Short mmCIF file of C-alpha atoms in Angstrom, two decimals:
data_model
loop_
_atom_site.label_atom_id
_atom_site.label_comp_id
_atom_site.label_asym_id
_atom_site.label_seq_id
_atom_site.Cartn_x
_atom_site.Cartn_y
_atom_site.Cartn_z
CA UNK A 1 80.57 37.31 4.15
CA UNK A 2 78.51 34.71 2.69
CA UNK A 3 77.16 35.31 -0.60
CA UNK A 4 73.34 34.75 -0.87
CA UNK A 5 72.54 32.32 -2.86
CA UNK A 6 70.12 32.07 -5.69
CA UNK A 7 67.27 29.08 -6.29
CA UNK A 8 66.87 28.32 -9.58
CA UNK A 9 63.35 29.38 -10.31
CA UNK A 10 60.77 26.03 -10.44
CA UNK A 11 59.66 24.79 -13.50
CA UNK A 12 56.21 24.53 -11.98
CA UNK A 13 56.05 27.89 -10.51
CA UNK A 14 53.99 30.64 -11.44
CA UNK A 15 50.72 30.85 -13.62
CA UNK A 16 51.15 26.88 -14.74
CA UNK A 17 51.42 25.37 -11.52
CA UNK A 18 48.16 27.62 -10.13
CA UNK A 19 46.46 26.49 -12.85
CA UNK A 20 46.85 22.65 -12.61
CA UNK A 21 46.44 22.94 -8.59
CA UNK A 22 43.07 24.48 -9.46
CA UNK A 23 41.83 22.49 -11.90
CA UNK A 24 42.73 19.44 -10.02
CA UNK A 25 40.87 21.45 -6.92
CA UNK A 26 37.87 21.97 -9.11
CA UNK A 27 38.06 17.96 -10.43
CA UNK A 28 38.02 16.85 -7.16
CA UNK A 29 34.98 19.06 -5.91
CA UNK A 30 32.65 18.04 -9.09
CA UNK A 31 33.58 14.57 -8.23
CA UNK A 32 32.48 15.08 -4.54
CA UNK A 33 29.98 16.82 -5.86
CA UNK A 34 29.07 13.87 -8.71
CA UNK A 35 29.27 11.33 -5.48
CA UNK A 36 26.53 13.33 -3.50
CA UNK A 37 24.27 14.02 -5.79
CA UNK A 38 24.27 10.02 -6.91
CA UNK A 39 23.76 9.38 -3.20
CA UNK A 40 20.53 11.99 -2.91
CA UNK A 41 19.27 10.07 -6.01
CA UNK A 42 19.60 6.67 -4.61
CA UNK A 43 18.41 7.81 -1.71
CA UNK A 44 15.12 9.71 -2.69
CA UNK A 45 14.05 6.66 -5.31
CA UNK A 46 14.40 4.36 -2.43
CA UNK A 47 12.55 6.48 -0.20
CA UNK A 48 9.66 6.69 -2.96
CA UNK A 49 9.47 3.26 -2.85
CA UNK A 50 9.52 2.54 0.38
CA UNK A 51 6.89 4.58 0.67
CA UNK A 52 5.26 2.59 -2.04
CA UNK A 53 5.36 -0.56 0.08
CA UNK A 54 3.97 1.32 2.90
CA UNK A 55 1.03 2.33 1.20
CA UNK A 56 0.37 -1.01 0.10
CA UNK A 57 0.93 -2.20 3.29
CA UNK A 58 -1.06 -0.11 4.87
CA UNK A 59 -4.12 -0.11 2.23
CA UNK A 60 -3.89 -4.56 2.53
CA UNK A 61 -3.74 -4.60 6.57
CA UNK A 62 -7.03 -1.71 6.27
CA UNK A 63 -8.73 -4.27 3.81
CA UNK A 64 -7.96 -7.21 6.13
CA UNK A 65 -8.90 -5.31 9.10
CA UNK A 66 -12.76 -3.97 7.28
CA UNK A 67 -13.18 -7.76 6.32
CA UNK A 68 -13.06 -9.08 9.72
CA UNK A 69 -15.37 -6.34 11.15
CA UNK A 70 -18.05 -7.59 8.67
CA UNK A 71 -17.22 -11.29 9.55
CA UNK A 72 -17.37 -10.24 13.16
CA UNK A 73 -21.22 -8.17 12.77
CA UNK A 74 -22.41 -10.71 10.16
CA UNK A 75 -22.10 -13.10 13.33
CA UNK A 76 -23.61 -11.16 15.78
CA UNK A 77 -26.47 -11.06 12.91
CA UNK A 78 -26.68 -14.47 12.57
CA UNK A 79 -27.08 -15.32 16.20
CA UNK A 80 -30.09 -17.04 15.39
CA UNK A 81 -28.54 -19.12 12.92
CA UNK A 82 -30.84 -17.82 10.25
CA UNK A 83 -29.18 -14.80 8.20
CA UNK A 84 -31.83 -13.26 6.53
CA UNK A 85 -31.82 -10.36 3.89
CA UNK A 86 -32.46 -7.79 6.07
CA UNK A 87 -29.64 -8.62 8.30
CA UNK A 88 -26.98 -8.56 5.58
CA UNK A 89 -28.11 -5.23 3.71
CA UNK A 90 -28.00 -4.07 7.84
CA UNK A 91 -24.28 -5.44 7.95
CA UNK A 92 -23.16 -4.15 4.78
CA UNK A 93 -24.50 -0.64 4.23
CA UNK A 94 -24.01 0.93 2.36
CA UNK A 95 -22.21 -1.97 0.29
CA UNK A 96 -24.17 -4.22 -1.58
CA UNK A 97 -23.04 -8.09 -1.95
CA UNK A 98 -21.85 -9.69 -5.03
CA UNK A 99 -23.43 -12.66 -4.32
CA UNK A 100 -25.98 -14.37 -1.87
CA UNK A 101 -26.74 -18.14 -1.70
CA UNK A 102 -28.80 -19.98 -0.23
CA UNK A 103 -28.44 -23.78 0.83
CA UNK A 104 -30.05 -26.20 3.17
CA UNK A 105 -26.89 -25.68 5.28
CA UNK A 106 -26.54 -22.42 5.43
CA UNK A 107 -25.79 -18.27 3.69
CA UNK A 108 -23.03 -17.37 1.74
CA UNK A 109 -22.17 -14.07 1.26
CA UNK A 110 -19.79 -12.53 -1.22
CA UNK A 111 -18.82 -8.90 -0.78
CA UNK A 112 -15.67 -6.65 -2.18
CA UNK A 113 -13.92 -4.85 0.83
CA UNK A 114 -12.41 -1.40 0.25
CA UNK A 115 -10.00 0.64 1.27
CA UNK A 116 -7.47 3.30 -0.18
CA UNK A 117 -6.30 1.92 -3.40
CA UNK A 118 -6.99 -1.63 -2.81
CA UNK A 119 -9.91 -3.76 -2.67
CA UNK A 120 -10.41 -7.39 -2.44
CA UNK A 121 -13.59 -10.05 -2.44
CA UNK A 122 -14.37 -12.12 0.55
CA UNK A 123 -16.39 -15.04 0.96
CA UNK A 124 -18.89 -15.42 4.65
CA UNK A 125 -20.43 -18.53 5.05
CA UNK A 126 -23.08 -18.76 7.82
CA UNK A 127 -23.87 -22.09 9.15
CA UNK A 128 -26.93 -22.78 10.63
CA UNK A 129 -24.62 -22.77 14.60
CA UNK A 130 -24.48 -18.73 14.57
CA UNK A 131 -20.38 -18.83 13.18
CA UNK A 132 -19.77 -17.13 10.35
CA UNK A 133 -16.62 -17.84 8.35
CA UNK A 134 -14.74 -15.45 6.42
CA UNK A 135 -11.82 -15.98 3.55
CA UNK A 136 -10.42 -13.85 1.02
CA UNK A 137 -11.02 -14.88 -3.18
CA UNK A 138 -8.12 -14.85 -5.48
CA UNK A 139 -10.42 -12.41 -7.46
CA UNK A 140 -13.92 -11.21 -7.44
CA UNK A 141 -16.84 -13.21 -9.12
CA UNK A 142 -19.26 -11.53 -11.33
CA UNK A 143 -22.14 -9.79 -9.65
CA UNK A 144 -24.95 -11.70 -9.95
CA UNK A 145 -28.58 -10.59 -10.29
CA UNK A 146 -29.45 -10.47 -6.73
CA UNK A 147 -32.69 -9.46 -5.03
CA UNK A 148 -30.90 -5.73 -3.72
CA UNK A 149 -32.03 -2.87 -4.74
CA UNK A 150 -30.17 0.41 -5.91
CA UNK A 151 -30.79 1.60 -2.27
CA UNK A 152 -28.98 -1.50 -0.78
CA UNK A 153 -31.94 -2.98 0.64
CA UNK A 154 -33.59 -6.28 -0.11
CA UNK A 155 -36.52 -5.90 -2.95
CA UNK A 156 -39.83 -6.41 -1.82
CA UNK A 157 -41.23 -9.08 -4.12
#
C-alpha cells in the first residue's frame, strides 16, 4: 500500500491569495472602467462640436441661400432697368436696406441677410441692363439715413 502523500500547504493559499486575486480583479475593472468612461467623454465633446460645425454650416449655406433669392427677385424687379423705391421695399419686406445709392449707372442696394444665428451684409448692384449683382461685405456698413420708413416703405416726400 502506498502511503498518501501530503502537499505542503501554498504560501499563497487561503485568505491572502483571495485577496490579491480580487483586488487585482477589481484594478483591472476600474481601469476598464477608467478607459470607457474617457472614451464616452471624447466621444460626446466631439459630438458637441460637430454639431457646432453643423449649425454653422447650416445657418452660412441658409444665409447664402436667402441672399441669392433677393438677388434673384431684385432682378425680376429691375426688368426695366430702373429699380425704383417701391420695388426694393417690395423685394425686401419686411427688411429694410442699409443703404440705397443712386448713380447715373445704376442702384445699389445694401441689405443684412438673416438666418438662425448668423447674419451677413450683401451688396446688389443694378445696372441699367436688368442684371443685378450680388456679393457678400466683410462686415456691415452703418445704416444710413435713408428715405424708409418704420413700416418699410419708401417716405412720401
Amino acid at each position: 500500500m502506498t502511503s498518501p502523500t501530503r502537499h505542503a500547504p501554498h504560501r499563497d493559499s487561503g485568505p491572502a491569495r483571495f485577496l490579491a486575486r480580487s483586488a487585482g480583479c477589481l484594478g483591472a475593472a476600474v481601469l476598464v472602467g477608467v478607459l470607457v468612461a474617457s472614451g464616452a467623454l471624447v466621444w460626446f465633446f466631439q459630438a458637441v462640436q460637430d454639431s457646432g460645425r453643423d449649425r454653422e454650416r447650416d445657418a452660412r449655406a441658409a444665409v447664402g441661400a436667402d441672399a441669392e433669392r433677393l438677388r434673384v427677385r431684385l432682378q425680376e424687379a429691375d426688368a426695366d432697368g430702373t429699380l425704383t423705391d417701391q420695388e426694393i421695399a417690395a423685394v425686401l419686406r419686411p427688411r429694410s436696406p442699409r443703404s440705397v445709392a443712386r448713380t447715373a449707372t445704376g442702384t445699389t442696394v445694401v441689405v443684412q441677410v438673416a438666418a438662425s444665428d448668423r447674419a451677413q451684409c450683401y451688396t446688389y448692384a443694378a445696372g441699367r441692363t436688368g442684371a443685378v449683382t450680388g456679393r457678400p461685405l466683410g462686415g456691415c456698413p452703418a445704416a444710413s439715413p435713408s428715405p424708409w420708413g418704420a413700416s418699410g416703405q419708401p417716405k412720401r416726400s
